[in-house]
Amino acid sequence: MSFLRRRKGPPPQKEATIENNEEQTPQKIKITKKRDKKWTCVDSCCWFVGCICCTWWFMLFMYNAMPASFPQYVTEAITGPMSDPPGVKLRKEGLTVKHPVVFVPGIVTGGLELWEGKLCAEGLFRKRLWGGTFGDLYKRPLCWVEHMSLDNVTGLDPPGIRVRPVSGLVAADYFAPGYFVWAVLIANLARIGYEEKTMYMAAYDWRISFQNTEVRDQSLSRIKSNIELMVATNGGKKVVVIPHSMGALYFLHFMKWVEAPAPIGGGGGPDWCARHIKAVMNIGGPFLGVPKAVAGLFSAEAKDIAVARSVAPSVLDKDVFGLQTLQHVMRMTRTWDTTMSMIPKGGETIWGNLDWSPEDGYDCTPKKQKNNSIHSSNKSGMQALDVSGKGVHYGRIISFGKNVAEAHSSRIDSVDFRDATKGTNLANATCHSVWTEYHEMGMPGIKAVADYKVYTAGSILDLLNYVAPKMMKRGDTHHSYGIADDLGDPKYNNYKYWSNPLETTLPNAPEMEIFSLYGVGIPTERAYVYKMSTAADCYIPFQIDTLANGANDGSCLKGGVYNVNGDETVPVLSAGYMSAKGWRGKTRFNPSGMKTYIREYDHAPPANLLEGRGTQSGAHVDIMGNFALIEDILRVAAGANGEELGGDRVYSDIFEWSERINLKL
């Protein structure tokens, strides 16, 4: 059949185009035009948006249709069976509610609501300005900044504005939707029988100075009254107080205030704490301050902000888009007196000098440390190295230039800035909306700050007094940062000393216990390498030098920040020193000899996204969901003492570092 061939059809006739065929009917022209229509970018965008919306609605439908236990089933299928929450575990052991508990939130975690405002805040009466969704921050940012700022002279409300703390457990259970603070701890306490009558959130306005919370809102009196009521209505059982972060300093102030005679104090008498408090369990307490506060006040930066500022300077601090975010942040936060409560305390005795610091020799190489006790701290002997191979100088909290941070002190030529003429800044007349005290400094003053080269904890206060004299004038009324020579001196009866553990004493309550609970194993800011910013209108003249890095991954210097062991916010030295040495046994800071315990929680990040923020986190806020910490708190609230918990549990070198500090006890 090979001779068969397929007959070719007639050649296709070439279709005449519309242009060449004048006799085509209008109907054919219409059909041809329809065939020539092309897919456009608008069509692609519409299809993309449609697909996203359909996928979103489908997932939302599936989420609401699935059983409540399905997410847990998926998690357990991936990670294995989940352990019982601490409340469930301890309830099975027979533990029940015993001691009432008092929560003391820290800085920024408590909600604030508007009671009186300017015209731009119309419709926001009793709506949250801080916490919640932060919707008004996006809708009217300048109005929000104006209402969150305090008076730059008095440190209290500006005329015509009243912002007050939210009350009740909802004040700080969640910082924002889905971002818990106290909620997990509250839920676990409820599992062993606690309810609102045995739990109290000591909400206060965390922006204003500790003593001013009493002057304006009577917050200290409310705490005193509620504790007395809880003790009276629970069979005389003393309360367990649980402060977090700056709340530890606030409650330290409260314990002095409540026993001090009126009118400056609460008039509770010298045995009030002994009669009403079983234990104080401080979570991540910055007792000796944090270097992070210095960077925040000096340049409105921290590690993450510094990176963003270097990557996108136009968005954060220059006038390209008219945003000037950092200037607004600095102007607002410098009116908050409590930010000054966390400036490092104790000077060079605690934090080190140009050539020495307690953390000398710390190894920044990531590794899993083993548990140790007071008798066996981790003595690796390894030295933290920077690019030059020399030891890290943690005592130099601010260094202008990486070479200055690494140089021997004898090679640093400092020019004293204290008596330098600041000069005048023409920007002061045009920067009213983003005014900061830097706008009153001319180039001579800015250059004098940089020419001093390096600042330790002993000169940081002079630096802040030079660049922000109005802020520090307010701060000097409410805070102190030294070490007391004689705690019997009547001057220490002034409230400005009550939040500094080095200038005040613990109550005379030998049966009371103090716990320091904090996370370890996370790089935490300890010192900074700075540089001068590029000059611009209304700018902040200094910034962290994010290009300053160590030679290898094990270096302590990353992105212009020297890191040390801590919980990402509070270094171990600040959180643990007082319980490790300053208050350990009967000392001049702890005259009754009440027992102190350190409980450290080694950080373990979540294994996958399904674990959320994890149950073994040691991070400053995420630790509030740490199952081990929650279990310790529940056991003490149910009646256990520090010895029954197992005493100290330490992973860091806090005891060794504490011994290096030469402080009269």
Coordinates of N, CA, C and O in Angstrom, one line a residue, residues 252 255-256 259 487-488 492 497-498 500-508 583 587-592 594:
L252 N 10.1 47.5 93.9 CA 11.2 47.8 94.8 C 10.9 49.2 95.4 O 11.1 49.4 96.6
M255 N 8.0 48.9 97.9 CA 8.3 48.3 99.2 C 8.9 49.3 100.2 O 8.7 49.2 101.4
K256 N 9.6 50.3 99.7 CA 10.1 51.4 100.5 C 9.0 52.4 100.8 O 8.9 52.9 101.9
E259 N 6.2 51.4 103.5 CA 6.6 51.4 104.9 C 7.1 52.8 105.4 O 7.2 53.0 106.6
L487 N 24.1 53.7 104.2 CA 22.6 53.6 104.0 C 21.8 54.2 105.2 O 20.6 54.4 105.1
G488 N 22.5 54.5 106.3 CA 21.8 55.1 107.4 C 21.7 56.6 107.3 O 21.1 57.3 108.1
Y492 N 18.9 59.1 102.2 CA 18.4 58.0 101.5 C 16.9 57.7 101.8 O 16.4 56.7 101.3
Y497 N 15.9 57.5 95.7 CA 16.8 56.4 95.8 C 16.1 55.0 95.9 O 16.8 54.0 95.9
W498 N 14.8 55.0 96.0 CA 14.1 53.8 96.4 C 14.1 52.7 95.3 O 13.8 51.5 95.6
N500 N 16.7 52.1 93.3 CA 18.1 51.7 93.1 C 18.5 50.8 94.2 O 18.7 51.2 95.3
P501 N 18.7 49.5 93.9 CA 19.0 48.5 95.0 C 20.3 48.8 95.6 O 20.6 48.2 96.7
L502 N 21.2 49.6 95.0 CA 22.5 49.9 95.6 C 22.4 51.1 96.5 O 23.4 51.5 97.1
E503 N 21.3 51.7 96.6 CA 21.1 52.9 97.5 C 19.9 52.8 98.4 O 19.4 53.8 99.0
T504 N 19.4 51.5 98.6 CA 18.3 51.3 99.5 C 18.4 49.9 100.1 O 19.2 49.1 99.6
T505 N 17.6 49.6 101.0 CA 17.6 48.3 101.7 C 16.3 47.6 101.4 O 15.2 48.2 101.2
L506 N 16.4 46.2 101.5 CA 15.2 45.4 101.4 C 14.4 45.6 102.8 O 15.0 46.0 103.8
P507 N 13.1 45.3 102.8 CA 12.4 45.4 104.0 C 12.9 44.4 105.1 O 13.6 43.5 104.8
N508 N 12.5 44.8 106.3 CA 12.9 43.9 107.5 C 11.9 42.8 107.5 O 10.9 42.8 108.3
W583 N 22.3 40.9 97.6 CA 21.3 40.5 98.7 C 21.6 39.2 99.3 O 20.8 38.7 100.1
T587 N 23.4 41.3 104.4 CA 24.3 42.3 103.9 C 23.7 43.7 104.2 O 22.6 43.8 104.7
R588 N 24.4 44.8 104.0 CA 23.9 46.1 104.3 C 22.7 46.4 103.4 O 21.9 47.3 103.7
F589 N 22.6 45.7 102.2 CA 21.4 45.9 101.4 C 20.3 45.0 101.8 O 19.1 45.2 101.3
N590 N 20.5 44.0 102.6 CA 19.5 43.0 103.0 C 19.7 42.8 104.5 O 20.2 41.7 104.9
P591 N 19.4 43.8 105.3 CA 19.8 43.7 106.7 C 19.1 42.5 107.5 O 19.6 42.1 108.5
S592 N 17.9 42.1 107.0 CA 17.2 41.0 107.7 C 17.6 39.6 107.3 O 17.3 38.6 107.9
M594 N 16.9 38.1 104.4 CA 15.9 37.2 103.7 C 16.6 36.4 102.6 O 17.6 36.9 102.0

